[in-house]
Every structure is written in C-alpha cells, then in structure tokens.
Coordinates of C-alpha atoms and ligand atoms in Angstrom, one line a residue:
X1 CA -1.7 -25.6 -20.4
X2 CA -4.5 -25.0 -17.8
X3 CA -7.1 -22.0 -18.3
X4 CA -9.1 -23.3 -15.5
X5 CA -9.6 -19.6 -13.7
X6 CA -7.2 -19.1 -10.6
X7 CA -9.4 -20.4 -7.5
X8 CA -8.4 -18.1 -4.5
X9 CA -10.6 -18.8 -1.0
X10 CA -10.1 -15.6 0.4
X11 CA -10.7 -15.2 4.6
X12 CA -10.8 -12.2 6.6
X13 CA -12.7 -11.5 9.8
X14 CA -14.8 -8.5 8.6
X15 CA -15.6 -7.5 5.1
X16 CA -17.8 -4.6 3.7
X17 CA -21.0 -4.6 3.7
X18 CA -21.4 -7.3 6.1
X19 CA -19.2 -6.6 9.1
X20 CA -16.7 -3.6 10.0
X21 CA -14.4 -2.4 12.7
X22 CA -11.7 -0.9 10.5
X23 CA -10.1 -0.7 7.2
X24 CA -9.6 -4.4 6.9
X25 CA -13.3 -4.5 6.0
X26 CA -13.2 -2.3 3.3
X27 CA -9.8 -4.0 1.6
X28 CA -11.4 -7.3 2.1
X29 CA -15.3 -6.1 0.6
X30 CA -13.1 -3.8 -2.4
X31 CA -10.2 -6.5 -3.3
X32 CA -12.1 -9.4 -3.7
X33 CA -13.9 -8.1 -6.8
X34 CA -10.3 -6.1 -8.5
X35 CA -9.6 -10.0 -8.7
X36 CA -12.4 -11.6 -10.0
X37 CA -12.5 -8.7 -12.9
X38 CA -9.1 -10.0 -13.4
X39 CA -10.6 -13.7 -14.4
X40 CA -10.4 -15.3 -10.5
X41 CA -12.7 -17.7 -9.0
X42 CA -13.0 -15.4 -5.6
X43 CA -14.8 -17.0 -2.5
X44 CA -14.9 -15.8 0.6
X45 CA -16.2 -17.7 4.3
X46 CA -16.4 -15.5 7.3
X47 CA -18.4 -15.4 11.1
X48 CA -22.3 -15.0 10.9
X49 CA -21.9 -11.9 13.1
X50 CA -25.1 -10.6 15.6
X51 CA -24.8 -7.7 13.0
X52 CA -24.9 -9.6 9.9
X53 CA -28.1 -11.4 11.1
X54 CA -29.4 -8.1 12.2
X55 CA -29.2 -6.7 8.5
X56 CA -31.4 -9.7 7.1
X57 CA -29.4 -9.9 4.3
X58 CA -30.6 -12.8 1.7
X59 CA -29.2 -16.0 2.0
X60 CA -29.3 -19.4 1.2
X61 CA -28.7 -22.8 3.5
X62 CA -25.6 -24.2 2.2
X63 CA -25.0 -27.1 4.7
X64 CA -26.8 -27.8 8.4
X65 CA -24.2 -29.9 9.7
X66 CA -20.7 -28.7 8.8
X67 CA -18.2 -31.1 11.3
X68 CA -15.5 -28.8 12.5
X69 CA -12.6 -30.5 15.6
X70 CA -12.2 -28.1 18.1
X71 CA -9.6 -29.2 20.8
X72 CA -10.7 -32.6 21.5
X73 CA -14.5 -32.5 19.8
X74 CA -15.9 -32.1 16.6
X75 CA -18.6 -29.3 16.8
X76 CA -21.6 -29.2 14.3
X77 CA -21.6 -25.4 12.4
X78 CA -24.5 -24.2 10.1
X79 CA -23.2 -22.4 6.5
X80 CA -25.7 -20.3 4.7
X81 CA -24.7 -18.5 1.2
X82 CA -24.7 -14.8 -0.2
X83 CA -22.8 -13.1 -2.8
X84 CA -20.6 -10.1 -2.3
X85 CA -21.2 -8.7 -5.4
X86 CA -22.6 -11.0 -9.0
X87 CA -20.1 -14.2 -8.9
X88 CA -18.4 -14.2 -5.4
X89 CA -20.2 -16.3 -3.0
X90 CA -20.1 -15.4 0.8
X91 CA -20.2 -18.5 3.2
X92 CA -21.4 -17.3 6.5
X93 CA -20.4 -19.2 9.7
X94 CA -23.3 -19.6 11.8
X95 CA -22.8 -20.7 15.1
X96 CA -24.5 -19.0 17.5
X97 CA -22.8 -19.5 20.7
X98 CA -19.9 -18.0 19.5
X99 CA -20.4 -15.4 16.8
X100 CA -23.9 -14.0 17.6
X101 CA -23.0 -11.7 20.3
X102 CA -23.2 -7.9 20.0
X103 CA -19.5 -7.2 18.8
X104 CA -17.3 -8.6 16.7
X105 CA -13.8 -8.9 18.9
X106 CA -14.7 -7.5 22.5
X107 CA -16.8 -5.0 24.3
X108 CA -15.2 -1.7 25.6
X109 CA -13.9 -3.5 28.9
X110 CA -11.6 -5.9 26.8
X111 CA -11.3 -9.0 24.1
X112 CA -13.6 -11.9 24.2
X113 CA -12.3 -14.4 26.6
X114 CA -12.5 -17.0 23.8
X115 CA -11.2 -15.3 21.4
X116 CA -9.0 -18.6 20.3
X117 CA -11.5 -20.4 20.2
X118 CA -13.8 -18.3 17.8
X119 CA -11.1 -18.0 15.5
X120 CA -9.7 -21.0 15.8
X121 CA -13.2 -22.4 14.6
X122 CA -13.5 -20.1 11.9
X123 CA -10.2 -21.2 10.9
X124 CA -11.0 -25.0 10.7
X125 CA -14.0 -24.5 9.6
X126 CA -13.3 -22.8 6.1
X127 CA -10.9 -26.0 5.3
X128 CA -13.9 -28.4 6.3
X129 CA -16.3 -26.6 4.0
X130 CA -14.0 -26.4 1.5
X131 CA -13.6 -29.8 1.2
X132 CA -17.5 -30.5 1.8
X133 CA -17.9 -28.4 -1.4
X134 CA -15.5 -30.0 -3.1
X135 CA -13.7 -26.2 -3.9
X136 CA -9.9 -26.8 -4.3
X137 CA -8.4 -23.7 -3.7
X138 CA -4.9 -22.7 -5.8
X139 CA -4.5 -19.5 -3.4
X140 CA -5.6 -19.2 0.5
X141 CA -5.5 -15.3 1.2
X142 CA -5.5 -15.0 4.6
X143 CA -6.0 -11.5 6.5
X144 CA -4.2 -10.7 10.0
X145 CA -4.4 -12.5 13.2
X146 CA -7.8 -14.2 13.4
X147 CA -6.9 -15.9 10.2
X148 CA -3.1 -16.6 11.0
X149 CA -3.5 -20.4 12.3
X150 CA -4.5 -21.5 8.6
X151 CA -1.3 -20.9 6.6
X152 CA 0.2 -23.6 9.6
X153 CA -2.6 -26.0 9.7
X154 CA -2.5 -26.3 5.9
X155 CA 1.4 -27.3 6.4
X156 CA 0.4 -29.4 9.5
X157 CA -2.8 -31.4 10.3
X158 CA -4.2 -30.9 6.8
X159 CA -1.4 -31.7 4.8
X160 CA -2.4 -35.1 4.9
X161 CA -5.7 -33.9 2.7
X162 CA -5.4 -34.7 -0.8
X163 CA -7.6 -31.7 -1.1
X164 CA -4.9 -29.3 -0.1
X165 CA -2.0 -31.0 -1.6
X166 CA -1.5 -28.1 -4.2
X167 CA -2.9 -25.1 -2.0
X168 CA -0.4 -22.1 -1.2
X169 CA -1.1 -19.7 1.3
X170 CA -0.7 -15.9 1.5
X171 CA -1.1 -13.8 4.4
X172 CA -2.0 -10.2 4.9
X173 CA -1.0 -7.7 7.6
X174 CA -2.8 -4.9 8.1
X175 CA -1.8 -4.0 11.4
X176 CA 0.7 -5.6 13.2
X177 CA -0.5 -3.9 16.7
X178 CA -2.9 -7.2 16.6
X179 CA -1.1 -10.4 17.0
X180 CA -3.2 -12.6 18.8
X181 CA -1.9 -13.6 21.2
X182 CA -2.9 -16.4 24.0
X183 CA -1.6 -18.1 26.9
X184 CA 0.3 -21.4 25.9
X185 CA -2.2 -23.8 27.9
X186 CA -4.5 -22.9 25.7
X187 CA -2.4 -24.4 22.6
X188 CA -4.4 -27.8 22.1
X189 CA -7.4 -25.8 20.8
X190 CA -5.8 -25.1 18.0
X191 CA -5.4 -28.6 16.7
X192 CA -2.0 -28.6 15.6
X193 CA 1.1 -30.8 17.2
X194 CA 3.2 -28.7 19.8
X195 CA 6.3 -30.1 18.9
X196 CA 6.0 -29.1 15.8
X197 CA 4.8 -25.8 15.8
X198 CA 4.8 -24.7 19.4
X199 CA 8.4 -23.6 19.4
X200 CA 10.8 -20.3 18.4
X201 CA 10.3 -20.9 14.4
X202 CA 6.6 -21.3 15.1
X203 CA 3.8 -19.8 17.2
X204 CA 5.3 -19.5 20.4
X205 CA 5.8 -16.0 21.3
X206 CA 7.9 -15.1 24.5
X207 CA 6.2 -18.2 26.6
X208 CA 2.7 -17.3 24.6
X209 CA 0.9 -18.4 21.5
X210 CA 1.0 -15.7 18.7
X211 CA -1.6 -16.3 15.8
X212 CA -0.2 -13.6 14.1
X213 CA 3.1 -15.2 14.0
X214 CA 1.6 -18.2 12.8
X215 CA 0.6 -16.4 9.8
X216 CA 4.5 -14.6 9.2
X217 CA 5.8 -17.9 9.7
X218 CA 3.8 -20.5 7.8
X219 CA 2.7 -18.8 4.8
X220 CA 4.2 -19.2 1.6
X221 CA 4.2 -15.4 1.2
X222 CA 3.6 -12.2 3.7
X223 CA 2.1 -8.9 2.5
X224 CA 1.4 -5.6 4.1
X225 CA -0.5 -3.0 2.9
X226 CA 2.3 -0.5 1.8
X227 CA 5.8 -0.4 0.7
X228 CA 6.8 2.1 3.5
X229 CA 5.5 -0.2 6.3
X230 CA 7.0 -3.6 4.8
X231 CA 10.1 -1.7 5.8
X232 CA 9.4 -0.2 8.7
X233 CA 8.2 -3.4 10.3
X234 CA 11.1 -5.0 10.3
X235 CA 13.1 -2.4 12.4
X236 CA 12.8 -2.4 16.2
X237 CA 10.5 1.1 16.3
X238 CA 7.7 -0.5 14.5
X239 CA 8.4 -3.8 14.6
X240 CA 6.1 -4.3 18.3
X241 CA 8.8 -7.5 18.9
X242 CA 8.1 -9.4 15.0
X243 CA 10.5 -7.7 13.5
X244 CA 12.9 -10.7 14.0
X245 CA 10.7 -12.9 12.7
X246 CA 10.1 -10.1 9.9
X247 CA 13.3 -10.1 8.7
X248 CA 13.8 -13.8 8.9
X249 CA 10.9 -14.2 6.2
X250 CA 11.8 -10.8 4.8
X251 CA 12.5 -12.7 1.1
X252 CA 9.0 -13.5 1.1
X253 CA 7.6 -10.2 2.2
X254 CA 6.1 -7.7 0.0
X255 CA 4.6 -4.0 0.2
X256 CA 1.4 -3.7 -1.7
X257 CA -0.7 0.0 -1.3
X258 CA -4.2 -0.8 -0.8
X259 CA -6.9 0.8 -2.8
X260 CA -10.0 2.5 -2.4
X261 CA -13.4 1.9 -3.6
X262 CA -14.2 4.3 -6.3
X263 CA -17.7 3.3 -6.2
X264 CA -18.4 3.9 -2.8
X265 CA -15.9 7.0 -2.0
X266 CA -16.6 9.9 -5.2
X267 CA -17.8 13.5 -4.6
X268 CA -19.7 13.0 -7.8
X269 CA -21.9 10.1 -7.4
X270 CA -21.9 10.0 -3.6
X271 CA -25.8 9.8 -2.5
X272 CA -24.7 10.8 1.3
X273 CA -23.9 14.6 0.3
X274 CA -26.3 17.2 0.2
X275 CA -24.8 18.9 -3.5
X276 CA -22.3 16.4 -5.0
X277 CA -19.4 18.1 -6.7
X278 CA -16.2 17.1 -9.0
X279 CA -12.5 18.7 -10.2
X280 CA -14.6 20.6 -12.7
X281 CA -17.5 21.8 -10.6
X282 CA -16.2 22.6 -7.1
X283 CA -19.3 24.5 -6.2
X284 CA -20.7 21.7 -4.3
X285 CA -18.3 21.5 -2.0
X286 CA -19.1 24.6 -0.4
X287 CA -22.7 23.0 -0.4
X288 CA -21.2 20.2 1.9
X289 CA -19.4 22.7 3.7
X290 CA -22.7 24.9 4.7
X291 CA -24.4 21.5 5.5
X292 CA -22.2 19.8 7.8
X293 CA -21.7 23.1 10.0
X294 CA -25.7 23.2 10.3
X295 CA -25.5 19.5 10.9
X296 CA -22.8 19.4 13.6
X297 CA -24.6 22.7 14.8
X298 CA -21.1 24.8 14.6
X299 CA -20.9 28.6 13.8
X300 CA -22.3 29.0 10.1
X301 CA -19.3 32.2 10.3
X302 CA -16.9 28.8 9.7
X303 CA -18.0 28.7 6.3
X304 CA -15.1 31.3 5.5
X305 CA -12.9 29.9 7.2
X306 CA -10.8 26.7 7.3
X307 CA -12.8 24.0 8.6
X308 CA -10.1 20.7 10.3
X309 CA -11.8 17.2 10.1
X310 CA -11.1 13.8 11.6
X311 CA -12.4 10.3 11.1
X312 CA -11.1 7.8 13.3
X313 CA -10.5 5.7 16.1
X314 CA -10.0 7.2 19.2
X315 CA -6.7 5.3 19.6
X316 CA -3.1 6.2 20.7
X317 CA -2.0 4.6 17.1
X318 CA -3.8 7.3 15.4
X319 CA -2.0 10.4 16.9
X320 CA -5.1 11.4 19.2
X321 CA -2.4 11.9 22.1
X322 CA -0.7 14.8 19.5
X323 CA -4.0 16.5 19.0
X324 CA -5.2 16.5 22.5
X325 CA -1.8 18.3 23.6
X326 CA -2.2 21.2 20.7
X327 CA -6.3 21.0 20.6
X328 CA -6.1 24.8 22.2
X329 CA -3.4 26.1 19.8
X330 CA -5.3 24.5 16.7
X331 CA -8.3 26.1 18.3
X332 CA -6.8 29.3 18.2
X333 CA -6.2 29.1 14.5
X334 CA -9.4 30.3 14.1
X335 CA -11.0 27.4 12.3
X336 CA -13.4 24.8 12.8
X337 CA -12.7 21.4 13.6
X338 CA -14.9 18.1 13.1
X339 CA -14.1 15.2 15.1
X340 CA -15.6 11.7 13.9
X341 CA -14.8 8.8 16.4
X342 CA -15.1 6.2 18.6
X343 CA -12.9 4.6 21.2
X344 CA -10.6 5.4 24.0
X345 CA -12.8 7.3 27.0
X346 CA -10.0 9.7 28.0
X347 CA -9.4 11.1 24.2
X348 CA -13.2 11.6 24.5
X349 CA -13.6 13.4 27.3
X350 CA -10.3 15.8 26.3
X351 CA -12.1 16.4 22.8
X352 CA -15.5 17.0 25.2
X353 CA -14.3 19.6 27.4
X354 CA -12.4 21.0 24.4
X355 CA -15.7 21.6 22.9
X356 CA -17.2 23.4 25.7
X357 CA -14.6 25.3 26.1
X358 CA -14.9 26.6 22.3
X359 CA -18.8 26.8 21.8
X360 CA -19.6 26.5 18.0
X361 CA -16.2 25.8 16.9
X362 CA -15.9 22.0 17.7
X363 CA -18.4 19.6 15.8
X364 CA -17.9 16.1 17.7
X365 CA -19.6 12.8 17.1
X366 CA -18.5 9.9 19.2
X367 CA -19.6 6.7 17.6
X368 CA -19.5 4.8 14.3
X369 CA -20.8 6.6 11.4
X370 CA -20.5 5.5 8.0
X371 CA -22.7 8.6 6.2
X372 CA -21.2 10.9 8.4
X373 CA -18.0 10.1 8.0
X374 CA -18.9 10.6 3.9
X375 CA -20.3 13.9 4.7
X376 CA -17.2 14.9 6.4
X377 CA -14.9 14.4 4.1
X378 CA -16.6 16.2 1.4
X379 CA -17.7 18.9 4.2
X380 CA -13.9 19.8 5.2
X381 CA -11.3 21.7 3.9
X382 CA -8.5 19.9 5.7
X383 CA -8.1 16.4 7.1
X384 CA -5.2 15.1 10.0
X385 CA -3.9 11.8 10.2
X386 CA -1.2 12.2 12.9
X387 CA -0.5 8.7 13.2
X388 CA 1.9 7.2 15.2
X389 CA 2.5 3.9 12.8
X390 CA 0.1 3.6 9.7
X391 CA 0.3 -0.1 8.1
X392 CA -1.5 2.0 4.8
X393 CA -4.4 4.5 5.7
X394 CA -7.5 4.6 3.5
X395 CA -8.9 8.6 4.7
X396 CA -6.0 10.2 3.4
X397 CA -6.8 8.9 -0.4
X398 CA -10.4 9.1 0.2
X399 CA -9.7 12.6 1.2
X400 CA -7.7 13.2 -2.2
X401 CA -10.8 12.4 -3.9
X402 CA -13.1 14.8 -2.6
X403 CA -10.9 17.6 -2.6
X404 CA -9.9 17.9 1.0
X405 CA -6.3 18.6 1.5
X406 CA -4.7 16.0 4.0
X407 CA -2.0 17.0 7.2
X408 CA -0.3 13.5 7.7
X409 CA 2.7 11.7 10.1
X410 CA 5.0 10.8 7.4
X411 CA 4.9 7.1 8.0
X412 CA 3.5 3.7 6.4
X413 CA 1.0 4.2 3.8
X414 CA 0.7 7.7 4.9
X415 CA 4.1 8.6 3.5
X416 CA 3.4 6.2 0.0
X417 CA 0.6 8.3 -1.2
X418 CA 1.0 12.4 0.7
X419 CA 3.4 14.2 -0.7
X420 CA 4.4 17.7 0.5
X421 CA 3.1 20.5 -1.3
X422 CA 5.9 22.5 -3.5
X423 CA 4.6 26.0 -4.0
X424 CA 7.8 26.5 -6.4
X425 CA 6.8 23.3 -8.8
X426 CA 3.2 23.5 -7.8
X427 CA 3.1 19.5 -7.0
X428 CA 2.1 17.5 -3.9
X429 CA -0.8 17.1 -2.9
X430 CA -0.6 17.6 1.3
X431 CA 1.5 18.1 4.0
X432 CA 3.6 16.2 6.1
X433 CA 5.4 16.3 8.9
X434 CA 8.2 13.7 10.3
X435 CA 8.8 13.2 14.2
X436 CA 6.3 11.7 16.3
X437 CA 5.8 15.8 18.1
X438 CA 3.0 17.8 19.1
X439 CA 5.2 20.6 17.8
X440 CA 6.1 19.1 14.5
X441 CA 2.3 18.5 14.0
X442 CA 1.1 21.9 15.1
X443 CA 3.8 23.0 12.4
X444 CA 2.1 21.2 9.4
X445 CA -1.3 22.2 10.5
X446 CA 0.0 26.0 10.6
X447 CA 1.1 25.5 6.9
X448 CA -1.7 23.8 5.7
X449 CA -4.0 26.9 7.5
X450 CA -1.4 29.7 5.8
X451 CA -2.0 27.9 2.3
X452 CA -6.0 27.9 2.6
X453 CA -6.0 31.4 2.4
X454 CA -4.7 31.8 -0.8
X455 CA -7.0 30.0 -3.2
X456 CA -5.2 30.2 -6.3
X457 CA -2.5 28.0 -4.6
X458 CA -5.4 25.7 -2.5
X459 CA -7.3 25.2 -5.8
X460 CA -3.7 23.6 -6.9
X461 CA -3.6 21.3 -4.0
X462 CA -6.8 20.3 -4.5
X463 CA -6.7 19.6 -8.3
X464 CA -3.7 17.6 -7.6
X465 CA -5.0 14.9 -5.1
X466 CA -8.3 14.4 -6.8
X467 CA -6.9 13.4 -10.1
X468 CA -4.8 10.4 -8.1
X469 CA -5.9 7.2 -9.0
X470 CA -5.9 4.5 -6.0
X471 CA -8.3 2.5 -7.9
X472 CA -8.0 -1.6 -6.6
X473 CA -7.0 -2.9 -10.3
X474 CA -3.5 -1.6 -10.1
X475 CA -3.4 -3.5 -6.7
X476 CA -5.1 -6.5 -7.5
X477 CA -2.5 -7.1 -10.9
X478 CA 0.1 -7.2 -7.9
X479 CA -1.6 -9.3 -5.8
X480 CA -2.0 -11.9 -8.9
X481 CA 1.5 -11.9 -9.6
X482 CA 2.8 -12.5 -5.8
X483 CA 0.1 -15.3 -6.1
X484 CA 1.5 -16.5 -9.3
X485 CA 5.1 -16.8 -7.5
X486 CA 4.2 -18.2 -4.8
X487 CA 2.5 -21.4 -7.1
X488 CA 5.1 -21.3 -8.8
X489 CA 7.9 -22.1 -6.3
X490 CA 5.3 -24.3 -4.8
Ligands
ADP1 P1 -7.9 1.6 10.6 O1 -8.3 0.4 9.8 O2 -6.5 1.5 11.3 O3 -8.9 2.1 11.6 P2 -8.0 3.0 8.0 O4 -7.7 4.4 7.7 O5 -7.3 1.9 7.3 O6 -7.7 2.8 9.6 O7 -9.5 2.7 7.9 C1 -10.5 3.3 8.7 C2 -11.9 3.1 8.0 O8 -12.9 3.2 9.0 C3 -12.1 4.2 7.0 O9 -13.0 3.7 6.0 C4 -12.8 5.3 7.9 O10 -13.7 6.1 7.1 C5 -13.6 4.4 8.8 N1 -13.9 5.0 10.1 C6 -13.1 5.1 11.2 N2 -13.8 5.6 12.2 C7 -15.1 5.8 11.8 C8 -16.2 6.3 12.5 N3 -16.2 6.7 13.8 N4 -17.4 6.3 11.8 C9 -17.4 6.0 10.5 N5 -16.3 5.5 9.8 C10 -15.2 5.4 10.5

C-alpha cells in the first residue's frame, strides 16, 4: 500500500497573509494548514502581487526562467519561495508586467482589461512549475474563476504530460457572482483546442468564454462553501444562468461550511482589542465597547445602549440596498451603528449623509481595515448580514465567537450556521429573517434590539454562539474524503 503523504497543489488567487479582497483569502491562508495537520503535502503557487512585494516578505529565488505558452508565445516568468506557515511552501509568480500593479482584479472604474491573460498565465504557469520541480500532484484544488481554466487544460493540452497522468482536480466556488467571463475572440489565449472545449459542454457561455464554467465542467469534483448554497445554486434565483450546468454535474457537487481561523479571530488572545475577554469573563467586552465609540468618535451615552455593526463590502450582494432604505428607522431605534466598508460610491454617500444627519450615532469608515474590523466585532453588541445570496459568510461565525449576536438573511452559509433564537428552549444563537425585504429586515433588527434589553436572555444568546466550534479540522476531514473519491474513481 502507499503511505507516501497525499500531494495536493493547492491554487487560489489571494491567500492570507499575502493578498486579500474577500473571504477567499482567508479560506485559502486557514485551509491549507487544517490539511497538512491532517498528514498532506500542501503547496500553494499564486501572483507576486504589487502588495505582496510591498510587504517584503522573505523569500527565496526558486527559478529565473520559468517558460510559460501564452497564446502563440512562450513567456519567461520568475518564481521565488516562502512558506505559509512551517512546511507549506508559497511559490510566488513574479511577472511584473502583469501582476505588479496596484490591485489585484481592477481599479474602481472596472476589471483589468487583461484579465484572461493574467489568469490565464497564472494558470499555465503552476503546471510548468510543477513539472520543473518535479512535484507530482495527486489533488489540484482549484479556487473560483481565475483558476477555472486548469481543471480543462489538465484534461486537454496537458494530458499528454506523463506528469499529470494521475492528477485529479477539484474546484471551489466561493461565489458564483464571478464567472469570468471573456469575449470568444479572445479564446486562443487560453491554449486549449476550440473544438474541443469551446462549445455548450465546455467554456462557451451564451456566445462568451466562461472560466468559471471551465472549472464546473472539467473538474473531477465541484465544491461550494456550504450545504445551503450547493442547493440554492442550482435553482434559477441563485443560479446567475449556471444552474443548468449545476445541475448537470450536480452528482459531483458537494456543500462543505468553511471555517474560521481560531487563531486569528478569539476575544481572548486577540492583540487588536484594547481589554480582551472570553464566555467566562465578559467584562472586556464592555472595554471594547467604550473603546470603539471613542475611536469612531460616537456619543460615549451608546455605551448603554445597543450598539449595530457592519463589516463589509459595499455591494448590492451584501444587502446594503435593505439597509440604506431602513437606515432612518434603524436610526430611530436609538442605538449606535458602526459601518466598516469599502465599495460601491452610492451606498457611501447614503451611509454619509446618514451620518450627518444623526451626529454621534453613526461611526463610518470607508476603506479596508483588517484591525478595525477586529475591534468591531468585539466592540458591538449586534452584527447584520442582510445578504442577498451568501455562498458561506465568515463575519457571522466570527461574530459568534466574540460574543456579538448576529441579524442574518436566511440564505447560504448564512442559514447553515444562525439559527433563530428560541426564548421558550433558550437555543439559537441569532436571528433571522427570510424574504429579500426592507421590512422583513427591519423586523429582525427590532427583535434583536427588544432582546438586548433583557440581559438575562442576551447573556443566553451570547453564551450560545461563542461555544460553536467552526474550527477548519472538521472541514478539512471533508475535504480529504471528497479528494479521496475523487482518486478513487479516477
Ligand atoms: P466576501 O468574501 O463575500 O466579501 P465573507 O464574509 O466571506 O464575504 O468574507 C469577508 C472577509 O473580509 C471577512 O474576513 C471580513 O472581516 C473582511 N472584510 C470585509 N470588508 C472589510 C473591510 N472594509 N475591512 C476589513 N475587513 C473586511
């Protein structure tokens, strides 16, 4: 029998610490390790982002002259080396012309023009270096739409490489809002044969090229990130026009929850907050409480009162449209409410004049925070995720753990993990509410702000939520045994 340890290449566009726009980057910096404690060889190849290079993180040259085809030419890419954590070596892409630039996908005005051709690289490029290091991966995890062309050139142009001959692929949505798409003319960059795979059963996608389909249709197995939105995703309300393709792969589709880094995201040990707290010693959180109101310089009289976070992107997906129609009737709640965010212009200017409006009751930051958004969550009494779809969620369960009660949409990942409150039984841990309303929403909020003010019952809530355990392990044993399928049938 072979004990060789499971060798997984593992690809994903942003990974914590290195490079984040969203909770991809934390799933692909937490999983990563869940797996290697579970006896995996784990490596990992991504961009040398402008903001990788900017941290001056320490690295090693691993190859100056890595050949990669790119349409017609082969172009020369550097690889240097870092770890993620002891044991799981980084390869960074470095190629200037096309990763060192000042964001990862696009600037505010729109995508990168060449966005096929960054990823497309970055694609090819990870099978060329794993061949020039002589790594034969069992398992290629790939993760969404910049990483969706593998699973098809491993069953086209590089099947002919004895060095993938046994290599299966798995591939990860985490949001099928992003599906990469690109006009057809563009299809030779991608290497592979258009009569093969530019068709109805492969990339093409109404007249266009969809890397995300490439991904859903050439793997060997799909995931997404819950249970909830492996189902939802194959129905025409969420489906965004995949769900057909969805459902004709749906054998090989799974639901997995993501976790949540304990390590990072703990009241206890968290080095962001002013006076860390836990279940047993709750004072703290008042600490946080007192803090962030001087911080976001909001009434200190909020200190009594329920204080209503949010940490997110300004983004129609996340529900902002809900709270900008009810901002004035939450407002009138008499609370406080901290906004965290970046994105959309419009949600930011409604939040803006909001805040004027209501001096010392709104604490708004517009930008990307990582700290912040720690001290916010302890800080808070009650957190909204209003979402419109919500492949899985992280906030919610990081909320759980520090003690702050969440108001979700119950959909996706939102409606695996928050369950209503009971006061009768005295279990759930939030609230939720169902249709896609402002006044559904306002409704939940409402609740939420009647139950704050009985402590006996909030100290319940509470308790319940931060003894849930999202840890990655549980994840990461389902993970291995979809991979362990997969090379099986394989
Ligand atoms: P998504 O990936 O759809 O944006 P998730 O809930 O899965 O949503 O993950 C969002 C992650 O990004 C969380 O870790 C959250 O704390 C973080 N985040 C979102 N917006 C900000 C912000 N403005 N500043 C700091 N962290 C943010």
């Amino acid at each position: 029998m072979d004990t060789s340890p499971l060798k997984v290449l593992f690809l994903s566009p942003e990974v914590v610490p290195f490079a984040k726009s969203g909770g991809l980057a934390d799933v692909a910096g937490s999983l990563p390790p869940a797996l290697k404690r579970l006896g995996m060889d784990v490596r990992l190849v991504m961009p040398y982002y402008r903001i990788i290079k900017e941290k001056e993180i320490e690295s090693r040259v691993v190859t100056r002259d890595l050949k990669v085809p790119l349409g017609g030419e082969t172009l020369q890419a550097d690889v240097l080396m870092t770890s993620l954590v002891k044991g799981i070596p980084v390869y960074l892409l470095d190629r200037e012309d096309l990763y060192d630039r000042p964001n990862l996908y696009g600037t505010p005005k729109g995508d990168y023009y060449d966005n096929l051709e960054r990823f497309t690289f970055f694609a090819h490029s990870a099978l060329r270096l794993m061949e020039h290091l002589d790594f034969v991966p069992d398992i290629i995890h790939c993760h969404d739409w910049q990483t969706g062309l593998i699973p098809a050139l491993i069953k086209g142009p590089y099947s002919q490489s004895q060095h993938f001959s046994r290599t299966a692929t798995i591939f990860t949505i985490h949001n099928l809002g992003y599906q990469g798409i690109f006009p057809a003319r563009k299809f030779p960059i991608t290497g592979l044969n258009p009569v093969d795979f530019f068709h109805l059963d492969g990339l093409e996608f109404w007249g266009n090229i969809s890397l995300l389909k490439s991904g859903i249709m050439y793997s060997d197995a799909i995931t997404t990130v819950s249970p909830t939105y492996s189902m939802e995703i194959q129905t025409s309300e969420y489906g965004m026009g995949m769900e057909g393709t969805l459902q004709f792969r749906q054998e090989f589709l799974y639901g997995i929850l993501n976790g949540i880094d304990y390590n990072q995201w703990n009241p206890a040990k968290d080095t962001h907050l002013p006076t860390p707290y836990s279940p047993n010693k709750m004072k703290g959180k008042m600490g946080c409480k007192e803090a962030l109101l001087q911080e976001m310089e909001m009434d200190s009289s909020l200190k009594d009162k329920p204080l209503i976070g949010m940490i997110t992107r300004l983004d129609t997906q996340k529900g902002l449209d809900l709270l900008v129609t009810i901002l004035e009737k939450i407002l009138a709640l008499d609370i406080g409410l901290v906004i965290l965010g970046s994105g959309d212009e419009k949600i930011q200017t409604a939040i803006k004049k909001a805040a004027n409006r209501h001096p010392g009751m709104v604490g708004l930051y517009i930008g990307f925070n990582e700290p912040l958004a720690h001290r916010i969550m302890a800080g808070v009494d009650i957190f909204l995720i209003p979402s419109r779809y919500e492949p899985c969620g992280l906030t919610q369960m990081y909320a759980l753990k520090y003690g702050t009660i969440p108001v979700v949409r119950a959909t996706g990942g939102l409606q695996d993990t928050i369950t209503p409150f009971d006061k009768q039984t005295g279990e759930g841990n939030g609230f939720r509410f169902g249709p896609y309303e402002a006044k559904a929403f306002l409704a939940a909020i409402q609740q939420a702000v009647e139950y704050y003010k009985d402590a006996l019952v909030w100290n319940q809530i509470q308790a319940n939520g931060m003894q849930a355990d999202f840890s990655w392990d549980r994840s990461a044993e389902m993970y291995s045994e979809v991979y362990q399928s997969i090379l099986k049938r394989s």
